[in-house]
XYZ file of C-alpha atoms in Angstrom:
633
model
C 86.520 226.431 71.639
C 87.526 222.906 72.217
C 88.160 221.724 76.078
C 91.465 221.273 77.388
C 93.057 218.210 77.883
C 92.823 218.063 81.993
C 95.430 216.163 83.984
C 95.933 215.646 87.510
C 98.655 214.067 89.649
C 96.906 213.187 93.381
C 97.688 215.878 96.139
C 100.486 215.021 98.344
C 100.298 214.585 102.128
C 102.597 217.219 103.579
C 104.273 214.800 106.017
C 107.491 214.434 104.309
C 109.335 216.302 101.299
C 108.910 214.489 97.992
C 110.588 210.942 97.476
C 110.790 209.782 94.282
C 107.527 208.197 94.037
C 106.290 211.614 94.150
C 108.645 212.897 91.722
C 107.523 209.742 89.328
C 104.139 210.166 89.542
C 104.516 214.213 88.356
C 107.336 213.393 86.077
C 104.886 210.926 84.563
C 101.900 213.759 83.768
C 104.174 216.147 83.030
C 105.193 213.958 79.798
C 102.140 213.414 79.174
C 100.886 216.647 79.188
C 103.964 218.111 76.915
C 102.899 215.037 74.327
C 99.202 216.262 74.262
C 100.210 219.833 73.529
C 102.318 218.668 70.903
C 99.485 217.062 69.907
C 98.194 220.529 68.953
C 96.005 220.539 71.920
C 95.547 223.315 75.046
C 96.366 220.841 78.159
C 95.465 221.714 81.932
C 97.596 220.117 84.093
C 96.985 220.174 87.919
C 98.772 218.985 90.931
C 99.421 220.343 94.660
C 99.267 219.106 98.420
C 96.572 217.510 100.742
C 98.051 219.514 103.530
C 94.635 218.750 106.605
C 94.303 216.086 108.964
C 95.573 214.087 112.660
C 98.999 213.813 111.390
C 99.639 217.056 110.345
C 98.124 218.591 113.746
C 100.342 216.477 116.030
C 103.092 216.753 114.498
C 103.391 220.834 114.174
C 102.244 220.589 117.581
C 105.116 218.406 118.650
C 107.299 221.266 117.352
C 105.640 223.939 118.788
C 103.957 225.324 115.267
C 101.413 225.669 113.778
C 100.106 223.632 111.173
C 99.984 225.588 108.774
C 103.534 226.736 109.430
C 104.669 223.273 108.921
C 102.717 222.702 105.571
C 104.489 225.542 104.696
C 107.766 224.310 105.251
C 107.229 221.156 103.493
C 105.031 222.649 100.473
C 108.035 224.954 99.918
C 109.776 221.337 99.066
C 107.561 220.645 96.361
C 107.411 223.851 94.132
C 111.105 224.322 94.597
C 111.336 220.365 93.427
C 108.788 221.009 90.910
C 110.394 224.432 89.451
C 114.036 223.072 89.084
C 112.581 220.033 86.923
C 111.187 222.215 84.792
C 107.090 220.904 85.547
C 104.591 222.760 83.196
C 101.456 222.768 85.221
C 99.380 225.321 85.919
C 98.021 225.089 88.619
C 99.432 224.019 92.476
C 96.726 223.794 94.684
C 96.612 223.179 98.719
C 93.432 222.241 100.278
C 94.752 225.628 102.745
C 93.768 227.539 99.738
C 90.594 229.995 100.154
C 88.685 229.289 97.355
C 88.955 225.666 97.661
C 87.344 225.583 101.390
C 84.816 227.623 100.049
C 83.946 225.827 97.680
C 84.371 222.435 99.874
C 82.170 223.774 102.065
C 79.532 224.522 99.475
C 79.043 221.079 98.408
C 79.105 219.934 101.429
C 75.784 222.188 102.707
C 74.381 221.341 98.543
C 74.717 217.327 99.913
C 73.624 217.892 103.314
C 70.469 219.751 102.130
C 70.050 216.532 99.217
C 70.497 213.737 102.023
C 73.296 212.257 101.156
C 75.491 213.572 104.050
C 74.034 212.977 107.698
C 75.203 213.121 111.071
C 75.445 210.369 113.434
C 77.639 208.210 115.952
C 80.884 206.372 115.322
C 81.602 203.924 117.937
C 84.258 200.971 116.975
C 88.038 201.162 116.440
C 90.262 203.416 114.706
C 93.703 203.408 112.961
C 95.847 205.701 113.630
C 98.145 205.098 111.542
C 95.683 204.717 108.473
C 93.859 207.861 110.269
C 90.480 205.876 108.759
C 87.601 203.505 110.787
C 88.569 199.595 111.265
C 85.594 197.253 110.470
C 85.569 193.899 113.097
C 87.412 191.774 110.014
C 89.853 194.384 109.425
C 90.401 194.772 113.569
C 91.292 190.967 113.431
C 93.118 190.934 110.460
C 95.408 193.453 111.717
C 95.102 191.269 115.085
C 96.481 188.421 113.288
C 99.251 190.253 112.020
C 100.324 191.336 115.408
C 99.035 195.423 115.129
C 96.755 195.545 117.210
C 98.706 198.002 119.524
C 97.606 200.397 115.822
C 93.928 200.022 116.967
C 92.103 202.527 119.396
C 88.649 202.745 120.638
C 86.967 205.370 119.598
C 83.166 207.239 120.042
C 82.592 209.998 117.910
C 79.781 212.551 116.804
C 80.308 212.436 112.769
C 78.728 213.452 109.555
C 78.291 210.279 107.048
C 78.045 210.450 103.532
C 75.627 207.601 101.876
C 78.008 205.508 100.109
C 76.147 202.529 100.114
C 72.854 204.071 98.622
C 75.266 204.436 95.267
C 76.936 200.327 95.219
C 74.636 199.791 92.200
C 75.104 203.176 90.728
C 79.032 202.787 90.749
C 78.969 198.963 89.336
C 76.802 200.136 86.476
C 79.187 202.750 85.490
C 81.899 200.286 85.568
C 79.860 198.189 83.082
C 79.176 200.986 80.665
C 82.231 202.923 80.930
C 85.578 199.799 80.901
C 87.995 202.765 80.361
C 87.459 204.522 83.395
C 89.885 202.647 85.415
C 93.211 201.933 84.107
C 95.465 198.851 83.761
C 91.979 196.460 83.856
C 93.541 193.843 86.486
C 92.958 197.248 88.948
C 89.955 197.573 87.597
C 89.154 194.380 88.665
C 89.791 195.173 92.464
C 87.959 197.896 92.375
C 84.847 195.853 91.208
C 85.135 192.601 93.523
C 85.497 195.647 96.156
C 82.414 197.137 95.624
C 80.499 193.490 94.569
C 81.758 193.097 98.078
C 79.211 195.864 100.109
C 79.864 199.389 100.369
C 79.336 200.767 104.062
C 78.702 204.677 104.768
C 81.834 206.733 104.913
C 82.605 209.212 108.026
C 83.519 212.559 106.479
C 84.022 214.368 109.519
C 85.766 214.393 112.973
C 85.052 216.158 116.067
C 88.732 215.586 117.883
C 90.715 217.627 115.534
C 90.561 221.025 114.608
C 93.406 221.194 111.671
C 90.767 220.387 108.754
C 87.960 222.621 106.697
C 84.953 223.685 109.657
C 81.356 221.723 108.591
C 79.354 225.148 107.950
C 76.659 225.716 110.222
C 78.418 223.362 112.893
C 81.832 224.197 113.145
C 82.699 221.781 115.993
C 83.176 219.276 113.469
C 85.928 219.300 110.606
C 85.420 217.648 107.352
C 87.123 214.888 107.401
C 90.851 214.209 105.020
C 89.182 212.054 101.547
C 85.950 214.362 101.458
C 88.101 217.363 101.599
C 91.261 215.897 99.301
C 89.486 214.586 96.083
C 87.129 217.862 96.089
C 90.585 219.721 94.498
C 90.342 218.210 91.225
C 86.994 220.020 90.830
C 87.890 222.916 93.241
C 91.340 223.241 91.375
C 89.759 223.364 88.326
C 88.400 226.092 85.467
C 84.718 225.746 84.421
C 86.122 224.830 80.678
C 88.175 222.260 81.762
C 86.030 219.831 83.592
C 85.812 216.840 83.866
C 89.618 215.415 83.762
C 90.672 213.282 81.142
C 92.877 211.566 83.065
C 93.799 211.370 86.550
C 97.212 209.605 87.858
C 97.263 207.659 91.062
C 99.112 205.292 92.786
C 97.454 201.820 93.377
C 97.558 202.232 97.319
C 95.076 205.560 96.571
C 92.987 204.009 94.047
C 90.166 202.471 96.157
C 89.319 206.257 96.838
C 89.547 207.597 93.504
C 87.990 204.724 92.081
C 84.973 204.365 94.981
C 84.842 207.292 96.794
C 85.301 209.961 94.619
C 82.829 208.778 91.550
C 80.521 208.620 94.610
C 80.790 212.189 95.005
C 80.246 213.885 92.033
C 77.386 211.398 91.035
C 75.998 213.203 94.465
C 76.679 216.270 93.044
C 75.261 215.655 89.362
C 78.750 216.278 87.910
C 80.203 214.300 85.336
C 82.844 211.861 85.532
C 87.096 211.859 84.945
C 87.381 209.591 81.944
C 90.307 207.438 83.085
C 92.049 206.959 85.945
C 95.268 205.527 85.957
C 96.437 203.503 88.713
C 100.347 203.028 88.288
C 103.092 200.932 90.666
C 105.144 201.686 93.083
C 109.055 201.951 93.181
C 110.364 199.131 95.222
C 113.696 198.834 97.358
C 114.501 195.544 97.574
C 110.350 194.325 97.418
C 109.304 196.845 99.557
C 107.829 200.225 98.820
C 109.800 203.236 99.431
C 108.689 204.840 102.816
C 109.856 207.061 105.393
C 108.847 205.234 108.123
C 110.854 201.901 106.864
C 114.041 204.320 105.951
C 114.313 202.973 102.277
C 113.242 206.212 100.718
C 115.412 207.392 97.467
C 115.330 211.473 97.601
C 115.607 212.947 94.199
C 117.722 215.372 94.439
C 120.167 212.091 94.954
C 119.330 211.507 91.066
C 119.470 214.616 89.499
C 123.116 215.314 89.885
C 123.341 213.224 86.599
C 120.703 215.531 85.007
C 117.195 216.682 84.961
C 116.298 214.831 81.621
C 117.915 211.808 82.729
C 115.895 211.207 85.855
C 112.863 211.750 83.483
C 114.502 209.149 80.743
C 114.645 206.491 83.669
C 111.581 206.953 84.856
C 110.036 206.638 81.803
C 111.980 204.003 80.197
C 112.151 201.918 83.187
C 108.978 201.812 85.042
C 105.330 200.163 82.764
C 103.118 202.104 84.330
C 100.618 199.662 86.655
C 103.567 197.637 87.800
C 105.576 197.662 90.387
C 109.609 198.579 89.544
C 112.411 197.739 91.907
C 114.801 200.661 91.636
C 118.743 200.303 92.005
C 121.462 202.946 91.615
C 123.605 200.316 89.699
C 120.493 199.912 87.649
C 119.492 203.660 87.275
C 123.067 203.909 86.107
C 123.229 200.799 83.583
C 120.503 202.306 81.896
C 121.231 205.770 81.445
C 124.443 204.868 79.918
C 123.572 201.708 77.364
C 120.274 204.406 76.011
C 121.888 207.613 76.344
C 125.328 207.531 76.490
C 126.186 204.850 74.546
C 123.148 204.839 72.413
C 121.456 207.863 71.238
C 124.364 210.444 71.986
C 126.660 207.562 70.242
C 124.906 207.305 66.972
C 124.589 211.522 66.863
C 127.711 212.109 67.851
C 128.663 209.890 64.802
C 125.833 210.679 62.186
C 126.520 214.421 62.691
C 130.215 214.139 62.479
C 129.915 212.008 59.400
C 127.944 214.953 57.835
C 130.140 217.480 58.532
C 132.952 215.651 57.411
C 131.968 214.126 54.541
C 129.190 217.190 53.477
C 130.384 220.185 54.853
C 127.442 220.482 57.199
C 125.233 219.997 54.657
C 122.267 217.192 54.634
C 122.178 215.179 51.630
C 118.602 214.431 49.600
C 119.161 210.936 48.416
C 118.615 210.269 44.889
C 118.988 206.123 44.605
C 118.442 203.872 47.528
C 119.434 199.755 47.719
C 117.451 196.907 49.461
C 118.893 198.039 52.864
C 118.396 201.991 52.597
C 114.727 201.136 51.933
C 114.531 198.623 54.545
C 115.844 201.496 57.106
C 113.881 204.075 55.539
C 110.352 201.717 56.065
C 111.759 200.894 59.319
C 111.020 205.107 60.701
C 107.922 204.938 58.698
C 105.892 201.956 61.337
C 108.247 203.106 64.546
C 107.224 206.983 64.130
C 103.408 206.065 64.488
C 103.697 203.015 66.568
C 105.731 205.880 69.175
C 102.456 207.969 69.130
C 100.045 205.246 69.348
C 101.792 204.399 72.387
C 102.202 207.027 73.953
C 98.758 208.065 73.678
C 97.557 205.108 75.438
C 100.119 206.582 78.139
C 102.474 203.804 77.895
C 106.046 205.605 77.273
C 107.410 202.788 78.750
C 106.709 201.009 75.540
C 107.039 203.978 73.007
C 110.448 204.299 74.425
C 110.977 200.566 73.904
C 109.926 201.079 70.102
C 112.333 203.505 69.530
C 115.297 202.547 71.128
C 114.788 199.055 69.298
C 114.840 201.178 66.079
C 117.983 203.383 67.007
C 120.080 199.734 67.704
C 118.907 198.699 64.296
C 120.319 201.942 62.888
C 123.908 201.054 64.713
C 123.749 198.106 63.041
C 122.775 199.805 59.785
C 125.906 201.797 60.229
C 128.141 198.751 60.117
C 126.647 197.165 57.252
C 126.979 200.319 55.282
C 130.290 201.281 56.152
C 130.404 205.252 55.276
C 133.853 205.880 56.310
C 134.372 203.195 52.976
C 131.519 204.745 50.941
C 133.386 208.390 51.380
C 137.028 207.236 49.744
C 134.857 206.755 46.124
C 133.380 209.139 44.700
C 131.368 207.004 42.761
C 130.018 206.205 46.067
C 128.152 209.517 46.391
C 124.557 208.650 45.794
C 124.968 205.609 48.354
C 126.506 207.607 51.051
C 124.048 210.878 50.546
C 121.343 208.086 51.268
C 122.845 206.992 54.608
C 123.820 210.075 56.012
C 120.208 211.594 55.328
C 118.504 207.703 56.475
C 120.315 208.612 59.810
C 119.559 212.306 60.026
C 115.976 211.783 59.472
C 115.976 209.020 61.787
C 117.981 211.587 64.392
C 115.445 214.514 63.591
C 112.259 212.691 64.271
C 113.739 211.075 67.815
C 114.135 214.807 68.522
C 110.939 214.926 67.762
C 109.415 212.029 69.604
C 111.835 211.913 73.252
C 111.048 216.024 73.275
C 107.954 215.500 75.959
C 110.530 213.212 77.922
C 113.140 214.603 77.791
C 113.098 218.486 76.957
C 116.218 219.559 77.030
C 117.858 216.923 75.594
C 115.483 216.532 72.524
C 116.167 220.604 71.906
C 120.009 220.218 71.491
C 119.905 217.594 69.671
C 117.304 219.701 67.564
C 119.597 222.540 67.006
C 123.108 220.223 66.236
C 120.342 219.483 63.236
C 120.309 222.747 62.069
C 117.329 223.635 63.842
C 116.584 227.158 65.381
C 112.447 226.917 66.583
C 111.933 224.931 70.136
C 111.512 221.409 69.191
C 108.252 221.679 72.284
C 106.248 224.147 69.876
C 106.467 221.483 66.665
C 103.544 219.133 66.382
C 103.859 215.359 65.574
C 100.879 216.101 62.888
C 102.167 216.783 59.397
C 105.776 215.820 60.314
C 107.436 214.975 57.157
C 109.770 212.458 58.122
C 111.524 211.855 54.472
C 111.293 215.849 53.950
C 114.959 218.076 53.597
C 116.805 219.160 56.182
C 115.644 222.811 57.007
C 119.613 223.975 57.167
C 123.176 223.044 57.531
C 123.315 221.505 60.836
C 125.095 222.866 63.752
C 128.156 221.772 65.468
C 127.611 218.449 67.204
C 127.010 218.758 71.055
C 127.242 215.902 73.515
C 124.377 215.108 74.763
C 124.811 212.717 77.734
C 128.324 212.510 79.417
C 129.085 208.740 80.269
C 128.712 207.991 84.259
C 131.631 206.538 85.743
C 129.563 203.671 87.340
C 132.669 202.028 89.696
C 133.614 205.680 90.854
C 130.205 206.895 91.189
C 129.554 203.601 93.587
C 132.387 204.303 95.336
C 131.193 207.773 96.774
C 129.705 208.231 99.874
C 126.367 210.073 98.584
C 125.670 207.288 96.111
C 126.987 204.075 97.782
C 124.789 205.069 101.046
C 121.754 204.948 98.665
C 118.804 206.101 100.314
C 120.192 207.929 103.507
C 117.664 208.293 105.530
C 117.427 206.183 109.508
C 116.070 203.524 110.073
C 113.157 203.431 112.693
C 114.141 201.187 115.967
C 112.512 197.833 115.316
C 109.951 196.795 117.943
C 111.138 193.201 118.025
C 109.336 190.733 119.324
C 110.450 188.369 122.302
C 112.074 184.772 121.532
C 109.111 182.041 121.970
C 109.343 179.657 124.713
C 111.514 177.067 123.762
C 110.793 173.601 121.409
C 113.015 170.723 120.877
C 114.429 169.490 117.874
C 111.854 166.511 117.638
C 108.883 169.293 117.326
C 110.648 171.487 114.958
C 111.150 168.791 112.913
C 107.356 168.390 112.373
C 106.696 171.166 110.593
C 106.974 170.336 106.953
C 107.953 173.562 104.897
C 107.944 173.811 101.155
C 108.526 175.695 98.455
C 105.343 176.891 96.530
C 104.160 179.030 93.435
C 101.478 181.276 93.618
C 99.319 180.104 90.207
C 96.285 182.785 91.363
C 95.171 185.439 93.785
C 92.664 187.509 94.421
C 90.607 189.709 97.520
C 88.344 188.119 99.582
C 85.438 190.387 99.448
C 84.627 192.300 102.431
C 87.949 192.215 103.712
C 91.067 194.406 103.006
C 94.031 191.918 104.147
C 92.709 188.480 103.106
C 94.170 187.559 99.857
C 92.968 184.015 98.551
C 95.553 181.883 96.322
C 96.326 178.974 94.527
C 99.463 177.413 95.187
C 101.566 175.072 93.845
C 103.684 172.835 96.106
C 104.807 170.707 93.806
C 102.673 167.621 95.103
C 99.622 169.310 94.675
C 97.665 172.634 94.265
C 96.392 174.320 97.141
C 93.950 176.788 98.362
C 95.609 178.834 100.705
C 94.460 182.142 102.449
C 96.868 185.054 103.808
C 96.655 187.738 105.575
C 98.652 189.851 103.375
C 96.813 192.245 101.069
C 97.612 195.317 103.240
C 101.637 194.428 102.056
C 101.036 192.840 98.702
C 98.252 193.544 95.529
C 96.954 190.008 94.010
C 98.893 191.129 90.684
C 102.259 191.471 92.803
C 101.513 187.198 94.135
C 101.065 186.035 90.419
C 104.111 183.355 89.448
C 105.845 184.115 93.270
C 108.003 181.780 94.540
C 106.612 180.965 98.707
C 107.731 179.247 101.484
C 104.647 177.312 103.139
C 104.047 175.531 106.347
C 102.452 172.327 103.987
C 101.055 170.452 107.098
C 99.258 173.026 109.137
C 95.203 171.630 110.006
C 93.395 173.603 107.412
C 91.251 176.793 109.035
C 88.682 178.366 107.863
C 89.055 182.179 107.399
C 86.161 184.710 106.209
C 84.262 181.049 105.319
C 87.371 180.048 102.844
C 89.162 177.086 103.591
C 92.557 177.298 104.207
C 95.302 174.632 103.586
C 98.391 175.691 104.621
C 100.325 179.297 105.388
C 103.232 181.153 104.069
C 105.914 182.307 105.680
C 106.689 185.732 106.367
C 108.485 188.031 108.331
C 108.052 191.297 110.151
C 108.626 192.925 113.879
C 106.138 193.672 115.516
C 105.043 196.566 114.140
C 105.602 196.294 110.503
C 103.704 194.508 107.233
C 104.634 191.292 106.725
C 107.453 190.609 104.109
C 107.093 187.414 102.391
C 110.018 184.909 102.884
C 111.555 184.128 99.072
C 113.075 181.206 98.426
C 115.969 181.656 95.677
C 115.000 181.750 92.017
C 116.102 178.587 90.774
C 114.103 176.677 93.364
C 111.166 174.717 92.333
C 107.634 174.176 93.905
C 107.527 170.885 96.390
C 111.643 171.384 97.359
C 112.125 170.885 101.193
C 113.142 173.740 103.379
C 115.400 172.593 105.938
């Protein structure tokens, strides 16, 4: 028996019901797990929640629960969520679960016993927002960027598992394995991070008690990553190891890509194949949060429809790069591909049918220039859609298609059937464009089915079919073969949104409802006059390059263009921003600041950004049509 196709989505932290970055990221293995079964293959598809840790404790204790009681509550969010969108895995695990602190617990004793866990003292800083250990150049990064007040000093008994004894294990895997992280420009980071040193990792805290007990010394509680990324194994059956692809987000992917290949080589397990590191959704250019109030709930979305939310996701979002998100957008799209587009052309191509054919699909018999064109046409786009989507990019499968289906409006026009059915000696012509367009109809049935399930089915059976379009495989699919039937009466299959009323609402207009946080605004700066302001020469630059400085997490180095000149200029900014996000960004920068040196690099110059006191920095945009070297005045 062959092994499942294994897919996981990471665990969620149960500090918040799901937004819909959560919601993407399952939506997103959930399609591609329904496309690898109708590949033919059995698929195991995990997700669940990472439900231990500092957060978790203080905040059931600040409501007078316990903590389990309140990962109850907000796990109850997710497989509610989860059921309603109709998500096929099998599997929802929480780290709460008995067999997976058993097993937890076992490997931690089997790495204990090798050497590769050992206890010993943690004295330095701590973040407590991060919940993780600060390193001197990340305490004065975040010093810098005025969060300090983050920072706490902090002594602490701990268990430490030897990540630096595997630097040169991890970087020769890279080498020989160039799948295993996925787009390659993350890949990328995840190298220069490791090139960069690897330090031992604390696994294990003594000043909580929400968490897995260390066995044999159960004043100590292993520690959140240790416990979290154990679930894809824990979670797992013996046949379906090791996954085949595991979806992150990028903020996550230093762990999964470091931490967790660490592990199992520890263990003597093999490794996931790929892991694929995708964007976030973006209000504005900021990622969704709860803490920063810009968080889009789902449920907001799925008034218009489960498979719609999936179609936008899809559709909208390439998977590695960032997407701003927009109800006016979200709404745009669902109506020019859906509404306007597919459920256009099938409201038409199955009412020509029954109108013209009494239900019945035609087998051409002749075809012209343009029938064979059309015909050719669903011949590349059918395996172009798989290839594709087998290299997970639906994003660009959809792309291919929905390019096709235009071509087919077009093909419409030129053809003219509602002409073509006044002859009779038009027959053979019009039999081949009414079965050019069913086929065409049938095999996007065929093809949208893992994205959209319940759409793909009805417009399945208005084409005469009675099986479940999930159960048909894409193997063997004859696209140019009959029609199995007379079709069925033609259902709608997206209603039009009423964009201008839907914006009008309350529910919609308010987009993401959720408070604000009280800024912590700093105090105005002693005074300058006019003559000293008028020093500082700002411009507008383009960032040309960026990348990590090694060894540090917020130091992003770039080349800039200021129209003048190109310059090297170093920012503190890679908590906020990834290099790939800087890449062709429009800056402001303070051109005649003294260069510094920071983390040896030279620095000539600084952007502008802004922030409270608190908060990342956001970087100040000029507008779009400016060009590097303009004055800011």
């Amino acid at each position: 028996m062959s092994k499942p196709f294994y897919i996981t989505t990471p665990i969620y932290y149960v500090n918040d019901r799901p937004h819909i970055g959560h919601t993407y990221t399952t939506v997103l293995a959930d399609v591609i797990a329904r496309f690898h079964r109708m590949r033919g293959e059995e698929v195991y598809f995990l997700t669940g929640t990472d439900e231990h840790g500092q957060k978790v404790e203080k905040a059931a204790a600040a409501r007078g629960i316990t903590p389990k009681q309140l990962a109850d509550e907000v796990v109850a969010n997710y497989t509610e969520l989860w059921k309603t969108m109709g998500m096929t895995h099998f599997r929802f695990i929480r780290t709460t679960d008995e067999d997976h602190k058993a097993q937890v617990q076992r490997l931690f004793k089997r790495l204990l016993d090798k050497g590769d866990i050992y206890k010993s003292t943690y004295k330095g800083l701590y973040s407590v927002s991060d919940e993780a250990y600060v390193t001197e150049t990340q305490a004065k990064e975040l010093q810098a960027q005025g969060l300090a007040h983050q920072l706490v000093e902090l002594e602490e008994e701990t268990y430490f598992f030897r990540l630096s004894a595997y630097q040169d294990r991890l970087l020769k895997y890279y080498e020989e394995h160039p799948e295993f992280v996925q787009p390659d420009f993350r890949f990328n980071e995840v190298k220069r991070f490791v090139e960069g040193g690897l330090q031992d990792l604390s696994i294990s805290r003594t000043s909580i008690s929400w968490g897995i007990p260390v066995p044999g010394d159960e004043k100590h509680v292993i520690y959140v990553w240790f416990d979290a990324l154990l679930n894809y194994l824990t979670g797992c059956p013996a046949n379906s190891w090791p996954p085949d692809l595991q979806l992150v987000g990028k903020d996550i992917l230093r762990f999964h890509a470091v931490y967790w290949p660490a592990f199992l080589m520890a263990a003597g397990m093999f490794q996931p194949t790929t892991i694929l590191a995708h964007g976030w959704w973006l209000m504005g250019e900021d990622k969704m949060s709860k803490s920063k109030g810009n968080v889009v709930r789902p449920d907001t979305l799925l008034r218009f429809g489960n498979d719609a939310l999936r179609f936008y996701f899809m559709r909208d979002m390439q998977v590695g790069h960032d997407r701003g998100f927009s109800y006016e957008g979200f709404m745009d799209r669902l109506n020019a591909d859906l509404a306007n587009g597919l459920g256009n052309l099938a409201s038409r191509t199955l009412s020509m049918i029954q109108r013209y054919r009494g239900g019945v699909v035609p087998m051409p018999t002749v075809l012209d220039d343009l029938d064979r064109e059309m015909a050719q046409q669903l011949l590349a786009v059918f395996p172009e859609y798989l290839e594709q989507a087998r290299a997970n990019n639906f994003h660009g499968a959809l792309d291919t298609l929905w390019t096709y289906l235009r071509t087919l409006d077009g093909y419409i026009v030129k053809a003219e059937p509602w002409k073509l059915a006044k002859d009779p000696a038009n027959d053979p012509k019009l039999d081949a464009v009414l079965a050019i367009l069913y086929r065409a109809l049938r095999a996007t049935a065929l093809l949208v089915a893992p994205v959209m399930p319940e759409l793909a089915q009805t417009l399945w059976e208005s084409l005469g079919h009675a099986t479940n379009v999930a159960e048909t495989t894409f193997h063997g699919f004859a696209l140019d073969g009959p029609a199995i039937g007379p079709i069925g009466e033609p259902k709608p299959l997206f209603q039009r949104i009423d964009k201008e009323k839907e914006m009008s609402e309350p529910e919609t207009s308010a987009a993401p409802a959720e408070t604000k946080p009280a800024l912590d605004v700093p105090e105005i700066r002693e005074t300058v006059d006019a003559d000293t302001f008028f020093k500082v020469d700002l411009r507008v630059g383009k960032v040309l390059e960026a990348e990590r400085v090694p060894k540090s997490d917020k130091l992003i180095k770039m080349k800039v263009d200021i129209g003048l000149e190109q310059r090297t200029i170093v920012g503190g900014i890679g908590k906020a921003y990834e290099p790939a996000d800087l890449l062709n960004r429009l800056v402001v920068v303070v051109a005649n600041l003294a260069p510094r040196k920071l983390m040896g690099i030279e620095s000539h110059g600084m952007l502008l950004a802004a922030s409270d006191s608190a908060s990342k920095p956001y970087l100040v945009a000029p507008p779009a049509d400016a060009l590097p070297g303009f004055l800011v005045k």
